[in-house]
């Protein structure tokens, strides 16, 4: 009788837990998810606003020599919006699993996110193509590390980062190709290795410290 009572209580508790899962997220869960979403989408949106002037017909990015398979400018906004949602939901799933009790997954997550935000400034504001390629390569590695660690905690969280890793890997190769097609365009890199800051088409790169303030507006 005692064993039957214990088994009955375990089954009842299991059903109760299942009902809680079916009811969905709590108010706190929703706030945490919105926090992650604000962090990723808000940060990405701010960077997009600061670098939007580079995508105009007479902007710096438009003046670069790019490969024939370079994506159209309009695709970047929807793509990053989607990837930031995936990233936020992935982080939320890890938070549901371990909260902030484990250091490694969150350290990797925030490092890759910082590299993500920094890349736009290196490429679109500083106009450093070589450093942008190197930074993007480092970012792809940290995304891979984050994905692997997330997979060990929640498989869904890791899978949500697969499209992100695929896109950044593609973007890294694109950054490398653009760098090679525009030799001498990055001033800081050229100063460190002694190359000319003038591209073959005669366009002179603008040093980061001498850029006009309007680029940031």
PDB file of C-alpha atoms in Angstrom:
ATOM      1  CA  UNK A   1       0.000   0.000   0.000  1.00  0.00           C
ATOM      2  CA  UNK A   2       2.835   2.366   0.864  1.00  0.00           C
ATOM      3  CA  UNK A   3       4.620   1.650  -2.422  1.00  0.00           C
ATOM      4  CA  UNK A   4       1.382   2.184  -4.327  1.00  0.00           C
ATOM      5  CA  UNK A   5       0.850   5.530  -2.558  1.00  0.00           C
ATOM      6  CA  UNK A   6       4.381   6.719  -3.404  1.00  0.00           C
ATOM      7  CA  UNK A   7       3.983   5.726  -7.066  1.00  0.00           C
ATOM      8  CA  UNK A   8       0.617   7.484  -7.220  1.00  0.00           C
ATOM      9  CA  UNK A   9       2.136  10.689  -5.805  1.00  0.00           C
ATOM     10  CA  UNK A  10       4.985  10.570  -8.339  1.00  0.00           C
ATOM     11  CA  UNK A  11       2.538  10.159 -11.210  1.00  0.00           C
ATOM     12  CA  UNK A  12       0.423  13.041  -9.894  1.00  0.00           C
ATOM     13  CA  UNK A  13       3.471  15.298  -9.578  1.00  0.00           C
ATOM     14  CA  UNK A  14       4.571  14.358 -13.101  1.00  0.00           C
ATOM     15  CA  UNK A  15       1.154  15.223 -14.512  1.00  0.00           C
ATOM     16  CA  UNK A  16       1.144  18.500 -12.617  1.00  0.00           C
ATOM     17  CA  UNK A  17       4.550  19.408 -14.070  1.00  0.00           C
ATOM     18  CA  UNK A  18       3.316  18.552 -17.555  1.00  0.00           C
ATOM     19  CA  UNK A  19       0.313  20.815 -17.075  1.00  0.00           C
ATOM     20  CA  UNK A  20       2.643  23.663 -16.031  1.00  0.00           C
ATOM     21  CA  UNK A  21       4.690  23.168 -19.202  1.00  0.00           C
ATOM     22  CA  UNK A  22       1.512  23.183 -21.300  1.00  0.00           C
ATOM     23  CA  UNK A  23       0.377  26.445 -19.711  1.00  0.00           C
ATOM     24  CA  UNK A  24       3.472  28.078 -21.171  1.00  0.00           C
ATOM     25  CA  UNK A  25       5.848  30.660 -19.758  1.00  0.00           C
ATOM     26  CA  UNK A  26       5.363  32.642 -16.602  1.00  0.00           C
ATOM     27  CA  UNK A  27       5.388  36.407 -16.474  1.00  0.00           C
ATOM     28  CA  UNK A  28       9.021  36.325 -15.379  1.00  0.00           C
ATOM     29  CA  UNK A  29       9.906  34.077 -18.320  1.00  0.00           C
ATOM     30  CA  UNK A  30       8.252  36.508 -20.697  1.00  0.00           C
ATOM     31  CA  UNK A  31      10.178  39.437 -19.239  1.00  0.00           C
ATOM     32  CA  UNK A  32      13.473  37.561 -19.503  1.00  0.00           C
ATOM     33  CA  UNK A  33      12.789  36.655 -23.136  1.00  0.00           C
ATOM     34  CA  UNK A  34      11.882  40.256 -23.933  1.00  0.00           C
ATOM     35  CA  UNK A  35      15.114  41.314 -22.233  1.00  0.00           C
ATOM     36  CA  UNK A  36      17.173  39.049 -24.485  1.00  0.00           C
ATOM     37  CA  UNK A  37      15.173  40.222 -27.502  1.00  0.00           C
ATOM     38  CA  UNK A  38      15.741  43.870 -26.600  1.00  0.00           C
ATOM     39  CA  UNK A  39      19.460  43.191 -26.201  1.00  0.00           C
ATOM     40  CA  UNK A  40      19.886  41.514 -29.589  1.00  0.00           C
ATOM     41  CA  UNK A  41      17.333  43.397 -31.698  1.00  0.00           C
ATOM     42  CA  UNK A  42      17.926  46.715 -29.950  1.00  0.00           C
ATOM     43  CA  UNK A  43      21.697  46.487 -30.322  1.00  0.00           C
ATOM     44  CA  UNK A  44      21.429  45.353 -33.921  1.00  0.00           C
ATOM     45  CA  UNK A  45      18.886  48.070 -34.723  1.00  0.00           C
ATOM     46  CA  UNK A  46      21.063  50.793 -33.226  1.00  0.00           C
ATOM     47  CA  UNK A  47      24.087  49.628 -35.197  1.00  0.00           C
ATOM     48  CA  UNK A  48      21.982  49.436 -38.356  1.00  0.00           C
ATOM     49  CA  UNK A  49      20.886  53.030 -37.798  1.00  0.00           C
ATOM     50  CA  UNK A  50      24.453  54.244 -37.235  1.00  0.00           C
ATOM     51  CA  UNK A  51      25.741  52.507 -40.362  1.00  0.00           C
ATOM     52  CA  UNK A  52      22.758  53.153 -42.662  1.00  0.00           C
ATOM     53  CA  UNK A  53      24.536  56.031 -44.421  1.00  0.00           C
ATOM     54  CA  UNK A  54      27.060  53.537 -45.809  1.00  0.00           C
ATOM     55  CA  UNK A  55      24.343  51.824 -47.888  1.00  0.00           C
ATOM     56  CA  UNK A  56      23.251  54.882 -49.852  1.00  0.00           C
ATOM     57  CA  UNK A  57      23.959  54.926 -53.629  1.00  0.00           C
ATOM     58  CA  UNK A  58      26.877  57.313 -53.053  1.00  0.00           C
ATOM     59  CA  UNK A  59      27.963  55.689 -49.776  1.00  0.00           C
ATOM     60  CA  UNK A  60      31.277  54.028 -49.013  1.00  0.00           C
ATOM     61  CA  UNK A  61      29.950  50.451 -49.186  1.00  0.00           C
ATOM     62  CA  UNK A  62      28.420  51.064 -52.599  1.00  0.00           C
ATOM     63  CA  UNK A  63      31.790  52.318 -53.874  1.00  0.00           C
ATOM     64  CA  UNK A  64      33.567  49.067 -53.015  1.00  0.00           C
ATOM     65  CA  UNK A  65      34.333  46.439 -55.614  1.00  0.00           C
ATOM     66  CA  UNK A  66      32.228  43.409 -54.681  1.00  0.00           C
ATOM     67  CA  UNK A  67      31.867  39.894 -56.101  1.00  0.00           C
ATOM     68  CA  UNK A  68      28.988  39.027 -58.424  1.00  0.00           C
ATOM     69  CA  UNK A  69      27.434  36.835 -55.711  1.00  0.00           C
ATOM     70  CA  UNK A  70      27.315  39.662 -53.172  1.00  0.00           C
ATOM     71  CA  UNK A  71      23.783  39.721 -51.624  1.00  0.00           C
ATOM     72  CA  UNK A  72      21.550  42.725 -52.382  1.00  0.00           C
ATOM     73  CA  UNK A  73      21.529  45.396 -49.672  1.00  0.00           C
ATOM     74  CA  UNK A  74      17.852  44.864 -48.819  1.00  0.00           C
ATOM     75  CA  UNK A  75      18.457  41.320 -47.588  1.00  0.00           C
ATOM     76  CA  UNK A  76      20.670  42.282 -44.638  1.00  0.00           C
ATOM     77  CA  UNK A  77      17.894  43.865 -42.565  1.00  0.00           C
ATOM     78  CA  UNK A  78      15.403  40.948 -42.662  1.00  0.00           C
ATOM     79  CA  UNK A  79      18.197  38.402 -42.291  1.00  0.00           C
ATOM     80  CA  UNK A  80      19.686  39.965 -39.163  1.00  0.00           C
ATOM     81  CA  UNK A  81      16.253  40.627 -37.669  1.00  0.00           C
ATOM     82  CA  UNK A  82      15.469  36.925 -37.971  1.00  0.00           C
ATOM     83  CA  UNK A  83      18.845  35.790 -36.661  1.00  0.00           C
ATOM     84  CA  UNK A  84      18.621  38.098 -33.644  1.00  0.00           C
ATOM     85  CA  UNK A  85      15.223  36.585 -32.774  1.00  0.00           C
ATOM     86  CA  UNK A  86      16.745  33.092 -32.996  1.00  0.00           C
ATOM     87  CA  UNK A  87      19.664  34.224 -30.841  1.00  0.00           C
ATOM     88  CA  UNK A  88      17.366  35.715 -28.196  1.00  0.00           C
ATOM     89  CA  UNK A  89      15.194  32.590 -28.060  1.00  0.00           C
ATOM     90  CA  UNK A  90      18.287  30.375 -27.859  1.00  0.00           C
ATOM     91  CA  UNK A  91      19.586  32.379 -24.896  1.00  0.00           C
ATOM     92  CA  UNK A  92      16.152  32.235 -23.286  1.00  0.00           C
ATOM     93  CA  UNK A  93      16.078  28.427 -23.508  1.00  0.00           C
ATOM     94  CA  UNK A  94      19.476  28.258 -21.794  1.00  0.00           C
ATOM     95  CA  UNK A  95      18.251  30.638 -19.118  1.00  0.00           C
ATOM     96  CA  UNK A  96      15.233  28.361 -18.572  1.00  0.00           C
ATOM     97  CA  UNK A  97      17.595  25.428 -18.181  1.00  0.00           C
ATOM     98  CA  UNK A  98      20.367  26.793 -15.958  1.00  0.00           C
ATOM     99  CA  UNK A  99      19.423  30.444 -15.271  1.00  0.00           C
ATOM    100  CA  UNK A 100      22.754  32.304 -14.813  1.00  0.00           C
ATOM    101  CA  UNK A 101      24.304  29.603 -12.630  1.00  0.00           C
ATOM    102  CA  UNK A 102      26.876  28.492 -15.243  1.00  0.00           C
ATOM    103  CA  UNK A 103      29.625  30.833 -16.361  1.00  0.00           C
ATOM    104  CA  UNK A 104      30.836  29.193 -19.587  1.00  0.00           C
ATOM    105  CA  UNK A 105      27.685  29.371 -21.766  1.00  0.00           C
ATOM    106  CA  UNK A 106      27.015  32.999 -20.888  1.00  0.00           C
ATOM    107  CA  UNK A 107      30.643  34.053 -21.285  1.00  0.00           C
ATOM    108  CA  UNK A 108      30.724  32.571 -24.785  1.00  0.00           C
ATOM    109  CA  UNK A 109      27.312  34.002 -25.666  1.00  0.00           C
ATOM    110  CA  UNK A 110      28.151  37.564 -24.654  1.00  0.00           C
ATOM    111  CA  UNK A 111      31.620  37.451 -26.255  1.00  0.00           C
ATOM    112  CA  UNK A 112      30.171  36.431 -29.627  1.00  0.00           C
ATOM    113  CA  UNK A 113      27.466  39.080 -29.266  1.00  0.00           C
ATOM    114  CA  UNK A 114      30.068  41.762 -28.512  1.00  0.00           C
ATOM    115  CA  UNK A 115      32.073  40.657 -31.553  1.00  0.00           C
ATOM    116  CA  UNK A 116      28.880  40.779 -33.597  1.00  0.00           C
ATOM    117  CA  UNK A 117      28.149  44.379 -32.638  1.00  0.00           C
ATOM    118  CA  UNK A 118      31.796  45.440 -33.016  1.00  0.00           C
ATOM    119  CA  UNK A 119      32.096  44.079 -36.544  1.00  0.00           C
ATOM    120  CA  UNK A 120      29.835  46.724 -38.101  1.00  0.00           C
ATOM    121  CA  UNK A 121      31.913  49.519 -36.612  1.00  0.00           C
ATOM    122  CA  UNK A 122      35.155  47.946 -37.850  1.00  0.00           C
ATOM    123  CA  UNK A 123      33.811  47.403 -41.357  1.00  0.00           C
ATOM    124  CA  UNK A 124      31.306  50.199 -42.008  1.00  0.00           C
ATOM    125  CA  UNK A 125      32.662  52.984 -39.787  1.00  0.00           C
ATOM    126  CA  UNK A 126      36.427  52.373 -39.574  1.00  0.00           C
ATOM    127  CA  UNK A 127      36.518  50.920 -43.115  1.00  0.00           C
ATOM    128  CA  UNK A 128      39.068  48.325 -42.009  1.00  0.00           C
ATOM    129  CA  UNK A 129      38.433  45.419 -44.366  1.00  0.00           C
ATOM    130  CA  UNK A 130      41.284  43.181 -43.221  1.00  0.00           C
ATOM    131  CA  UNK A 131      40.521  43.620 -39.531  1.00  0.00           C
ATOM    132  CA  UNK A 132      36.824  43.076 -40.271  1.00  0.00           C
ATOM    133  CA  UNK A 133      37.650  39.746 -41.913  1.00  0.00           C
ATOM    134  CA  UNK A 134      39.853  38.676 -38.993  1.00  0.00           C
ATOM    135  CA  UNK A 135      37.239  39.771 -36.449  1.00  0.00           C
ATOM    136  CA  UNK A 136      34.501  37.953 -38.334  1.00  0.00           C
ATOM    137  CA  UNK A 137      36.602  34.782 -38.333  1.00  0.00           C
ATOM    138  CA  UNK A 138      37.008  35.073 -34.567  1.00  0.00           C
ATOM    139  CA  UNK A 139      33.271  35.703 -34.190  1.00  0.00           C
ATOM    140  CA  UNK A 140      32.446  32.562 -36.195  1.00  0.00           C
ATOM    141  CA  UNK A 141      34.665  30.515 -33.871  1.00  0.00           C
ATOM    142  CA  UNK A 142      32.954  31.879 -30.758  1.00  0.00           C
ATOM    143  CA  UNK A 143      29.534  31.223 -32.294  1.00  0.00           C
ATOM    144  CA  UNK A 144      30.625  27.634 -32.918  1.00  0.00           C
ATOM    145  CA  UNK A 145      31.856  27.290 -29.317  1.00  0.00           C
ATOM    146  CA  UNK A 146      28.597  28.790 -28.046  1.00  0.00           C
ATOM    147  CA  UNK A 147      26.552  26.436 -30.219  1.00  0.00           C
ATOM    148  CA  UNK A 148      28.437  23.384 -28.937  1.00  0.00           C
ATOM    149  CA  UNK A 149      28.049  24.375 -25.279  1.00  0.00           C
ATOM    150  CA  UNK A 150      24.373  25.268 -25.766  1.00  0.00           C
ATOM    151  CA  UNK A 151      23.747  21.881 -27.404  1.00  0.00           C
ATOM    152  CA  UNK A 152      24.977  20.105 -24.276  1.00  0.00           C
ATOM    153  CA  UNK A 153      22.410  22.009 -22.197  1.00  0.00           C
ATOM    154  CA  UNK A 154      19.446  22.219 -24.579  1.00  0.00           C
ATOM    155  CA  UNK A 155      19.574  20.805 -28.102  1.00  0.00           C
ATOM    156  CA  UNK A 156      16.955  23.278 -29.316  1.00  0.00           C
ATOM    157  CA  UNK A 157      19.074  26.223 -28.172  1.00  0.00           C
ATOM    158  CA  UNK A 158      22.053  24.929 -30.115  1.00  0.00           C
ATOM    159  CA  UNK A 159      20.055  24.264 -33.275  1.00  0.00           C
ATOM    160  CA  UNK A 160      18.680  27.811 -33.211  1.00  0.00           C
ATOM    161  CA  UNK A 161      22.258  29.067 -33.643  1.00  0.00           C
ATOM    162  CA  UNK A 162      22.943  26.953 -36.760  1.00  0.00           C
ATOM    163  CA  UNK A 163      21.492  29.525 -39.233  1.00  0.00           C
ATOM    164  CA  UNK A 164      23.433  32.249 -37.404  1.00  0.00           C
ATOM    165  CA  UNK A 165      26.707  30.340 -37.752  1.00  0.00           C
ATOM    166  CA  UNK A 166      25.982  29.597 -41.423  1.00  0.00           C
ATOM    167  CA  UNK A 167      25.287  33.265 -42.209  1.00  0.00           C
ATOM    168  CA  UNK A 168      28.345  34.553 -40.342  1.00  0.00           C
ATOM    169  CA  UNK A 169      30.530  31.950 -42.074  1.00  0.00           C
ATOM    170  CA  UNK A 170      29.213  33.186 -45.411  1.00  0.00           C
ATOM    171  CA  UNK A 171      29.702  36.812 -44.318  1.00  0.00           C
ATOM    172  CA  UNK A 172      33.272  36.021 -43.287  1.00  0.00           C
ATOM    173  CA  UNK A 173      34.069  34.654 -46.732  1.00  0.00           C
ATOM    174  CA  UNK A 174      32.356  37.676 -48.282  1.00  0.00           C
ATOM    175  CA  UNK A 175      34.421  40.028 -46.100  1.00  0.00           C
ATOM    176  CA  UNK A 176      37.592  38.224 -47.184  1.00  0.00           C
ATOM    177  CA  UNK A 177      36.603  38.504 -50.862  1.00  0.00           C
ATOM    178  CA  UNK A 178      35.787  42.208 -50.592  1.00  0.00           C
ATOM    179  CA  UNK A 179      39.101  42.819 -48.825  1.00  0.00           C
ATOM    180  CA  UNK A 180      40.987  41.093 -51.644  1.00  0.00           C
ATOM    181  CA  UNK A 181      39.037  42.972 -54.319  1.00  0.00           C
ATOM    182  CA  UNK A 182      39.834  46.323 -52.675  1.00  0.00           C
ATOM    183  CA  UNK A 183      43.569  46.283 -51.875  1.00  0.00           C
ATOM    184  CA  UNK A 184      44.877  49.135 -49.783  1.00  0.00           C
ATOM    185  CA  UNK A 185      41.455  50.291 -48.562  1.00  0.00           C
ATOM    186  CA  UNK A 186      42.082  49.755 -44.845  1.00  0.00           C
ATOM    187  CA  UNK A 187      44.276  52.423 -43.318  1.00  0.00           C
ATOM    188  CA  UNK A 188      45.163  50.913 -39.952  1.00  0.00           C
ATOM    189  CA  UNK A 189      46.024  47.554 -41.495  1.00  0.00           C
ATOM    190  CA  UNK A 190      48.073  49.236 -44.207  1.00  0.00           C
ATOM    191  CA  UNK A 191      49.979  51.278 -41.632  1.00  0.00           C
ATOM    192  CA  UNK A 192      50.839  48.102 -39.725  1.00  0.00           C
ATOM    193  CA  UNK A 193      52.127  46.210 -42.796  1.00  0.00           C
ATOM    194  CA  UNK A 194      53.315  49.159 -44.873  1.00  0.00           C
ATOM    195  CA  UNK A 195      50.898  49.016 -47.821  1.00  0.00           C
ATOM    196  CA  UNK A 196      49.347  51.977 -49.587  1.00  0.00           C
ATOM    197  CA  UNK A 197      45.987  53.240 -48.267  1.00  0.00           C
ATOM    198  CA  UNK A 198      44.878  54.054 -51.836  1.00  0.00           C
ATOM    199  CA  UNK A 199      42.832  51.532 -53.799  1.00  0.00           C
ATOM    200  CA  UNK A 200      43.541  50.694 -57.410  1.00  0.00           C
ATOM    201  CA  UNK A 201      40.544  52.781 -58.498  1.00  0.00           C
ATOM    202  CA  UNK A 202      42.091  55.873 -56.894  1.00  0.00           C
ATOM    203  CA  UNK A 203      39.735  56.093 -53.881  1.00  0.00           C
ATOM    204  CA  UNK A 204      41.643  57.036 -50.750  1.00  0.00           C
ATOM    205  CA  UNK A 205      40.646  55.327 -47.503  1.00  0.00           C
ATOM    206  CA  UNK A 206      39.706  57.621 -44.633  1.00  0.00           C
ATOM    207  CA  UNK A 207      41.460  56.967 -41.297  1.00  0.00           C
ATOM    208  CA  UNK A 208      39.060  56.170 -38.440  1.00  0.00           C
ATOM    209  CA  UNK A 209      40.327  59.003 -36.279  1.00  0.00           C
ATOM    210  CA  UNK A 210      39.824  61.557 -39.090  1.00  0.00           C
ATOM    211  CA  UNK A 211      36.351  60.570 -40.174  1.00  0.00           C
ATOM    212  CA  UNK A 212      33.684  63.230 -40.274  1.00  0.00           C
ATOM    213  CA  UNK A 213      31.138  63.153 -37.493  1.00  0.00           C
ATOM    214  CA  UNK A 214      28.282  62.923 -39.994  1.00  0.00           C
ATOM    215  CA  UNK A 215      29.182  59.272 -40.664  1.00  0.00           C
ATOM    216  CA  UNK A 216      27.987  58.455 -37.146  1.00  0.00           C
ATOM    217  CA  UNK A 217      24.714  60.352 -37.546  1.00  0.00           C
TER     218      UNK A 217
END
